[in-house]
């Protein structure tokens, strides 16, 4: 069970380049029993976004702009330590990075085309408003007494 579960797809036919991923392992914080002080189960996955050739240029520019706050020297870092096994943390980190890049490289949403409100709907709204106003005026205590 030492191989990763296959290439992680960012979007379409673009994959997370296995060769460009930099892994670092360290001890996780938190509970874990006797085994905890001997295993480096926390995973830190680093990916050099600025230098990669795996992404199309447009995507790369988009990702660099959107992830600007998360980058240090053009490198994006993802940590995973929720599982007790290093292997599962590696999986989690890779999936997280792929998702992050997929979101960062997504095309911007289409601009909203303003639509006109149909005349009938507007007229109905005004009619109902007037009726409501009449109802409320009829409740006023002016002509009581």
Coordinates of N, CA and C in Angstrom, one line a residue:
X1 N 0.8 -1.2 0.0 CA 0.0 0.0 0.0 C 0.9 1.3 0.0
X2 N 2.0 1.2 -0.6 CA 2.9 2.4 -0.6 C 2.8 3.3 -1.7
X3 N 2.1 3.0 -2.8 CA 1.9 3.9 -3.9 C 0.7 4.8 -3.7
X4 N 0.8 6.0 -4.3 CA -0.3 6.9 -4.2 C -1.5 6.4 -5.0
X5 N -2.7 6.9 -4.7 CA -3.9 6.4 -5.4 C -4.0 7.1 -6.8
X6 N -3.0 7.1 -7.6 CA -3.1 7.6 -8.9 C -3.0 9.1 -9.0
X7 N -2.9 9.6 -10.2 CA -2.7 11.0 -10.4 C -4.0 11.8 -10.0
X8 N -3.8 13.0 -9.4 CA -4.9 13.8 -9.0 C -5.2 14.8 -10.1
X9 N -6.5 14.8 -10.5 CA -6.9 15.7 -11.6 C -7.2 17.1 -11.0
X10 N -6.6 18.1 -11.7 CA -7.0 19.4 -11.3 C -8.3 19.8 -12.0
X11 N -8.3 19.8 -13.3 CA -9.5 20.0 -14.1 C -9.3 19.5 -15.5
X12 N -10.2 18.9 -16.1 CA -10.1 18.4 -17.4 C -9.0 17.4 -17.5
X13 N -8.0 17.6 -18.4 CA -7.0 16.6 -18.6 C -5.7 17.1 -17.9
X14 N -5.8 18.1 -17.1 CA -4.6 18.6 -16.4 C -4.5 17.9 -15.0
X15 N -3.3 17.3 -14.8 CA -3.1 16.6 -13.6 C -2.1 17.3 -12.7
X16 N -2.1 16.9 -11.4 CA -1.1 17.5 -10.5 C 0.2 16.8 -10.8
X17 N 1.2 17.6 -11.1 CA 2.5 16.9 -11.6 C 3.2 16.3 -10.4
X18 N 3.3 15.0 -10.3 CA 3.9 14.3 -9.2 C 5.3 14.7 -9.0
X19 N 6.0 14.9 -10.1 CA 7.5 15.3 -10.0 C 7.7 16.6 -9.3
X20 N 6.7 17.5 -9.4 CA 6.9 18.9 -8.9 C 6.4 19.1 -7.5
X21 N 5.9 18.0 -6.9 CA 5.4 18.1 -5.5 C 6.6 17.9 -4.5
X22 N 6.6 18.8 -3.5 CA 7.7 18.6 -2.5 C 7.0 18.2 -1.2
X23 N 7.4 17.1 -0.7 CA 6.7 16.6 0.6 C 7.6 16.8 1.8
X24 N 7.0 17.1 2.9 CA 7.8 17.2 4.2 C 6.9 16.6 5.2
X25 N 7.6 15.8 6.1 CA 6.8 15.1 7.1 C 7.3 15.5 8.5
X26 N 6.4 15.7 9.4 CA 6.7 16.0 10.8 C 5.7 15.4 11.7
X27 N 6.0 15.5 13.0 CA 5.1 14.9 14.0 C 3.8 15.7 14.1
X28 N 2.7 15.0 14.2 CA 1.5 15.7 14.4 C 1.3 16.1 15.8
X29 N 0.5 17.1 16.0 CA 0.2 17.5 17.4 C -1.0 16.7 17.8
X30 N -1.3 16.7 19.1 CA -2.6 16.1 19.5 C -2.4 14.7 20.0
X31 N -3.5 14.0 20.4 CA -3.4 12.7 21.0 C -3.0 11.6 20.0
X32 N -2.6 10.5 20.5 CA -2.2 9.4 19.6 C -1.6 8.2 20.3
X33 N -1.4 8.2 21.6 CA -0.9 7.0 22.2 C 0.6 6.8 22.1
X34 N 1.1 5.6 22.3 CA 2.5 5.3 22.3 C 3.2 5.5 21.0
X35 N 2.5 5.4 20.0 CA 3.0 5.4 18.6 C 3.3 6.9 18.2
X36 N 2.7 7.8 18.9 CA 2.6 9.2 18.4 C 4.0 9.9 18.3
X37 N 4.9 9.6 19.2 CA 6.2 10.3 19.2 C 7.2 9.7 18.3
X38 N 6.8 8.6 17.6 CA 7.8 8.0 16.7 C 7.5 8.2 15.3
X39 N 6.2 8.6 15.0 CA 5.8 8.7 13.5 C 5.7 10.1 13.1
X40 N 6.1 10.3 11.9 CA 6.0 11.6 11.3 C 4.7 11.6 10.4
X41 N 3.6 11.7 11.0 CA 2.4 11.6 10.3 C 1.8 12.9 9.7
X42 N 2.2 14.0 10.2 CA 1.8 15.3 9.6 C 2.5 15.5 8.3
X43 N 1.7 15.9 7.3 CA 2.2 16.0 5.9 C 2.2 17.5 5.5
X44 N 3.2 18.0 4.9 CA 3.2 19.3 4.4 C 3.6 19.1 2.9
X45 N 2.7 19.6 2.0 CA 2.9 19.4 0.6 C 3.1 20.8 0.0
X46 N 4.2 20.9 -0.7 CA 4.5 22.2 -1.3 C 4.6 22.1 -2.8
X47 N 4.1 23.1 -3.5 CA 4.0 23.1 -5.0 C 4.4 24.5 -5.5
X48 N 5.5 24.5 -6.3 CA 6.0 25.7 -6.8 C 5.1 26.2 -8.0
X49 N 4.1 27.0 -7.7 CA 3.2 27.5 -8.7 C 3.8 28.4 -9.7
X50 N 4.8 29.2 -9.2 CA 5.4 30.2 -10.1 C 6.3 29.6 -11.2
X51 N 6.9 28.4 -10.8 CA 7.8 27.8 -11.8 C 7.3 26.6 -12.5
X52 N 6.0 26.2 -12.3 CA 5.5 25.0 -12.9 C 5.2 25.2 -14.4
X53 N 5.4 24.0 -15.1 CA 5.1 24.0 -16.5 C 3.8 23.2 -16.8
X54 N 3.3 22.6 -15.7 CA 2.2 21.7 -15.8 C 0.9 22.4 -16.1
X55 N 0.8 23.6 -15.7 CA -0.5 24.4 -15.9 C -0.4 25.3 -17.2
X56 N -1.5 25.4 -17.9 CA -1.5 26.4 -19.0 C -1.2 27.8 -18.5
X57 N -0.6 28.6 -19.3 CA -0.2 30.0 -18.8 C -1.3 30.8 -18.2
X58 N -2.5 30.7 -18.9 CA -3.7 31.5 -18.5 C -4.0 31.1 -17.1
X59 N -4.1 29.8 -16.9 CA -4.5 29.2 -15.5 C -3.4 29.6 -14.5
X60 N -2.2 29.6 -14.9 CA -1.1 29.9 -13.9 C -1.2 31.3 -13.5
X61 N -1.5 32.3 -14.4 CA -1.6 33.7 -14.1 C -2.8 33.9 -13.1
X62 N -3.9 33.2 -13.5 CA -5.1 33.3 -12.7 C -4.9 32.8 -11.3
X63 N -4.2 31.7 -11.1 CA -3.9 31.1 -9.8 C -3.0 32.0 -9.0
X64 N -2.0 32.5 -9.7 CA -1.0 33.4 -9.0 C -1.7 34.6 -8.4
X65 N -2.7 35.1 -9.2 CA -3.4 36.3 -8.7 C -4.3 35.9 -7.5
X66 N -5.1 34.8 -7.7 CA -6.1 34.5 -6.7 C -5.5 33.9 -5.4
X67 N -4.3 33.3 -5.5 CA -3.7 32.7 -4.3 C -2.6 33.6 -3.7
X68 N -2.5 34.8 -4.2 CA -1.4 35.7 -3.8 C -1.2 35.7 -2.3
X69 N -2.3 35.7 -1.5 CA -2.2 35.8 -0.1 C -1.6 34.5 0.5
X70 N -1.7 33.4 -0.2 CA -1.3 32.1 0.4 C 0.1 31.7 -0.1
X71 N 0.7 32.4 -1.0 CA 2.0 32.0 -1.6 C 3.1 32.6 -0.8
X72 N 4.2 31.9 -0.7 CA 5.5 32.5 -0.3 C 6.5 32.1 -1.3
X73 N 7.0 33.1 -2.0 CA 8.0 33.0 -3.1 C 7.4 32.1 -4.2
X74 N 6.1 32.3 -4.5 CA 5.5 31.5 -5.6 C 5.2 30.1 -5.3
X75 N 5.3 29.7 -4.0 CA 5.1 28.3 -3.6 C 3.8 28.2 -2.7
X76 N 2.9 27.3 -3.1 CA 1.7 27.1 -2.3 C 1.9 25.9 -1.4
X77 N 1.5 26.0 -0.1 CA 1.7 25.0 0.9 C 0.4 24.5 1.4
X78 N 0.2 23.2 1.5 CA -1.0 22.6 2.1 C -0.5 21.6 3.2
X79 N -1.2 21.6 4.3 CA -0.9 20.7 5.4 C -2.0 19.8 5.7
X80 N -1.7 18.6 6.1 CA -2.7 17.6 6.5 C -2.2 16.8 7.7
X81 N -3.0 16.8 8.8 CA -2.6 16.0 10.0 C -3.8 15.4 10.7
X82 N -4.9 15.3 10.0 CA -6.1 14.7 10.7 C -6.1 13.2 10.8
X83 N -5.4 12.5 9.9 CA -5.4 11.1 10.0 C -4.2 10.6 10.8
X84 N -4.2 9.4 11.3 CA -3.1 8.9 12.1 C -2.1 8.3 11.2
X85 N -2.5 8.0 10.0 CA -1.5 7.4 9.1 C -0.9 8.4 8.1
X86 N 0.4 8.4 7.9 CA 1.0 9.3 7.0 C 0.5 9.2 5.6
X87 N 0.2 8.0 5.2 CA -0.2 7.7 3.8 C -1.6 8.4 3.6
X88 N -2.5 8.3 4.6 CA -3.8 8.9 4.4 C -3.7 10.5 4.4
X89 N -2.7 11.0 5.2 CA -2.5 12.4 5.2 C -1.9 12.9 3.9
X90 N -1.1 12.0 3.3 CA -0.6 12.4 2.0 C -1.7 12.5 1.0
X91 N -2.6 11.5 1.0 CA -3.8 11.5 0.1 C -4.6 12.8 0.3
X92 N -4.9 13.1 1.6 CA -5.7 14.3 1.9 C -5.0 15.5 1.4
X93 N -3.7 15.7 1.6 CA -3.0 16.9 1.2 C -3.0 17.0 -0.3
X94 N -2.8 15.9 -1.0 CA -2.8 16.0 -2.5 C -4.2 16.3 -3.0
X95 N -5.2 15.8 -2.4 CA -6.6 16.1 -2.9 C -6.9 17.6 -2.6
X96 N -6.5 18.0 -1.4 CA -6.7 19.4 -1.0 C -6.0 20.4 -2.0
X97 N -4.8 20.0 -2.3 CA -4.0 20.9 -3.3 C -4.7 20.9 -4.6
X98 N -5.1 19.8 -5.1 CA -5.8 19.7 -6.4 C -7.1 20.5 -6.4
X99 N -7.8 20.5 -5.3 CA -9.1 21.2 -5.2 C -8.8 22.7 -5.1
X100 N -7.7 23.1 -4.4 CA -7.3 24.5 -4.3 C -6.9 25.0 -5.7
X101 N -6.2 24.3 -6.4 CA -5.7 24.7 -7.8 C -6.9 24.8 -8.7
X102 N -7.8 23.8 -8.6 CA -9.0 23.8 -9.5 C -9.8 25.0 -9.2
X103 N -10.0 25.4 -8.0 CA -10.8 26.6 -7.7 C -10.0 27.9 -8.1
X104 N -8.7 27.9 -7.9 CA -8.0 29.1 -8.3 C -7.8 29.3 -9.8
X105 N -7.9 28.2 -10.6 CA -7.7 28.3 -12.0 C -9.1 28.4 -12.8
X106 N -10.2 28.3 -12.0 CA -11.5 28.3 -12.7 C -11.7 29.6 -13.4
X107 N -12.4 29.6 -14.6 CA -12.6 30.8 -15.3 C -13.5 31.7 -14.5
X108 N -13.3 33.0 -14.7 CA -14.2 34.0 -13.9 C -15.7 33.8 -14.4
X109 N -16.6 34.0 -13.5 CA -18.0 33.8 -13.8 C -18.4 34.8 -14.9
X110 N -19.4 34.4 -15.7 CA -19.9 35.2 -16.8 C -20.5 36.5 -16.2
X111 N -20.4 37.6 -16.8 CA -21.0 38.8 -16.3 C -22.5 38.7 -16.4
X112 N -23.2 39.2 -15.4 CA -24.7 39.1 -15.3 C -25.3 40.0 -16.3
X113 N -26.2 39.5 -17.1 CA -26.9 40.3 -18.1 C -28.2 40.9 -17.4
X114 N -28.3 42.2 -17.3 CA -29.5 42.7 -16.6 C -30.7 42.4 -17.4
X115 N -31.8 41.9 -16.7 CA -33.0 41.6 -17.4 C -34.1 42.6 -17.0
X116 N -35.1 42.8 -17.9 CA -36.1 43.8 -17.6 C -37.3 43.0 -16.9
X117 N -37.9 43.8 -16.0 CA -39.0 43.2 -15.3 C -40.2 43.3 -16.2
X118 N -41.0 42.3 -16.5 CA -42.1 42.4 -17.4 C -43.1 43.4 -16.8
X119 N -43.8 44.1 -17.7 CA -44.7 45.2 -17.3 C -45.8 44.6 -16.5
X120 N -46.3 43.5 -16.8 CA -47.4 42.9 -16.1 C -47.1 42.7 -14.6
X121 N -45.9 42.2 -14.4 CA -45.5 41.9 -13.0 C -45.4 43.2 -12.2
X122 N -44.8 44.2 -12.8 CA -44.7 45.5 -12.1 C -46.1 46.1 -11.8
X123 N -47.0 46.0 -12.8 CA -48.3 46.6 -12.6 C -49.0 45.8 -11.5
X124 N -48.9 44.5 -11.4 CA -49.5 43.7 -10.4 C -49.0 44.1 -9.0
X125 N -47.7 44.3 -8.9 CA -47.0 44.7 -7.7 C -47.6 46.0 -7.2
X126 N -47.7 47.0 -8.1 CA -48.3 48.3 -7.7 C -49.7 48.2 -7.3
X127 N -50.5 47.4 -8.0 CA -51.9 47.2 -7.7 C -52.0 46.6 -6.3
X128 N -51.2 45.6 -6.0 CA -51.3 45.0 -4.6 C -50.9 46.0 -3.5
X129 N -49.9 46.8 -3.9 CA -49.4 47.8 -2.9 C -50.5 48.8 -2.6
X130 N -51.2 49.2 -3.6 CA -52.3 50.2 -3.5 C -53.4 49.6 -2.6
X131 N -53.7 48.3 -2.9 CA -54.8 47.6 -2.1 C -54.4 47.5 -0.7
X132 N -53.2 47.1 -0.4 CA -52.7 47.0 1.0 C -52.8 48.4 1.7
X133 N -52.4 49.4 1.0 CA -52.4 50.7 1.5 C -53.8 51.1 1.9
X134 N -54.8 50.8 1.0 CA -56.2 51.0 1.3 C -56.6 50.3 2.6
X135 N -56.3 49.0 2.7 CA -56.6 48.2 3.8 C -56.1 48.8 5.1
X136 N -54.9 49.3 5.1 CA -54.3 49.9 6.3 C -54.9 51.2 6.6
X137 N -55.3 52.0 5.5 CA -55.9 53.3 5.8 C -57.2 53.1 6.4
X138 N -57.9 52.1 6.0 CA -59.2 51.8 6.6 C -59.1 51.4 8.1
X139 N -58.0 51.0 8.5 CA -57.8 50.6 10.0 C -57.5 51.8 10.8
X140 N -57.2 53.0 10.2 CA -56.7 54.1 11.1 C -57.9 54.6 11.9
X141 N -57.7 55.1 13.1 CA -58.7 55.4 14.0 C -59.3 56.8 13.9
X142 N -59.1 57.4 12.7 CA -59.5 58.8 12.5 C -61.0 59.0 12.7
X143 N -61.8 58.2 11.9 CA -63.3 58.4 11.9 C -64.0 57.5 13.0
X144 N -63.3 57.1 14.0 CA -63.9 56.4 15.1 C -64.3 57.4 16.1
X145 N -65.4 57.2 16.7 CA -65.7 58.1 17.9 C -66.6 59.2 17.5

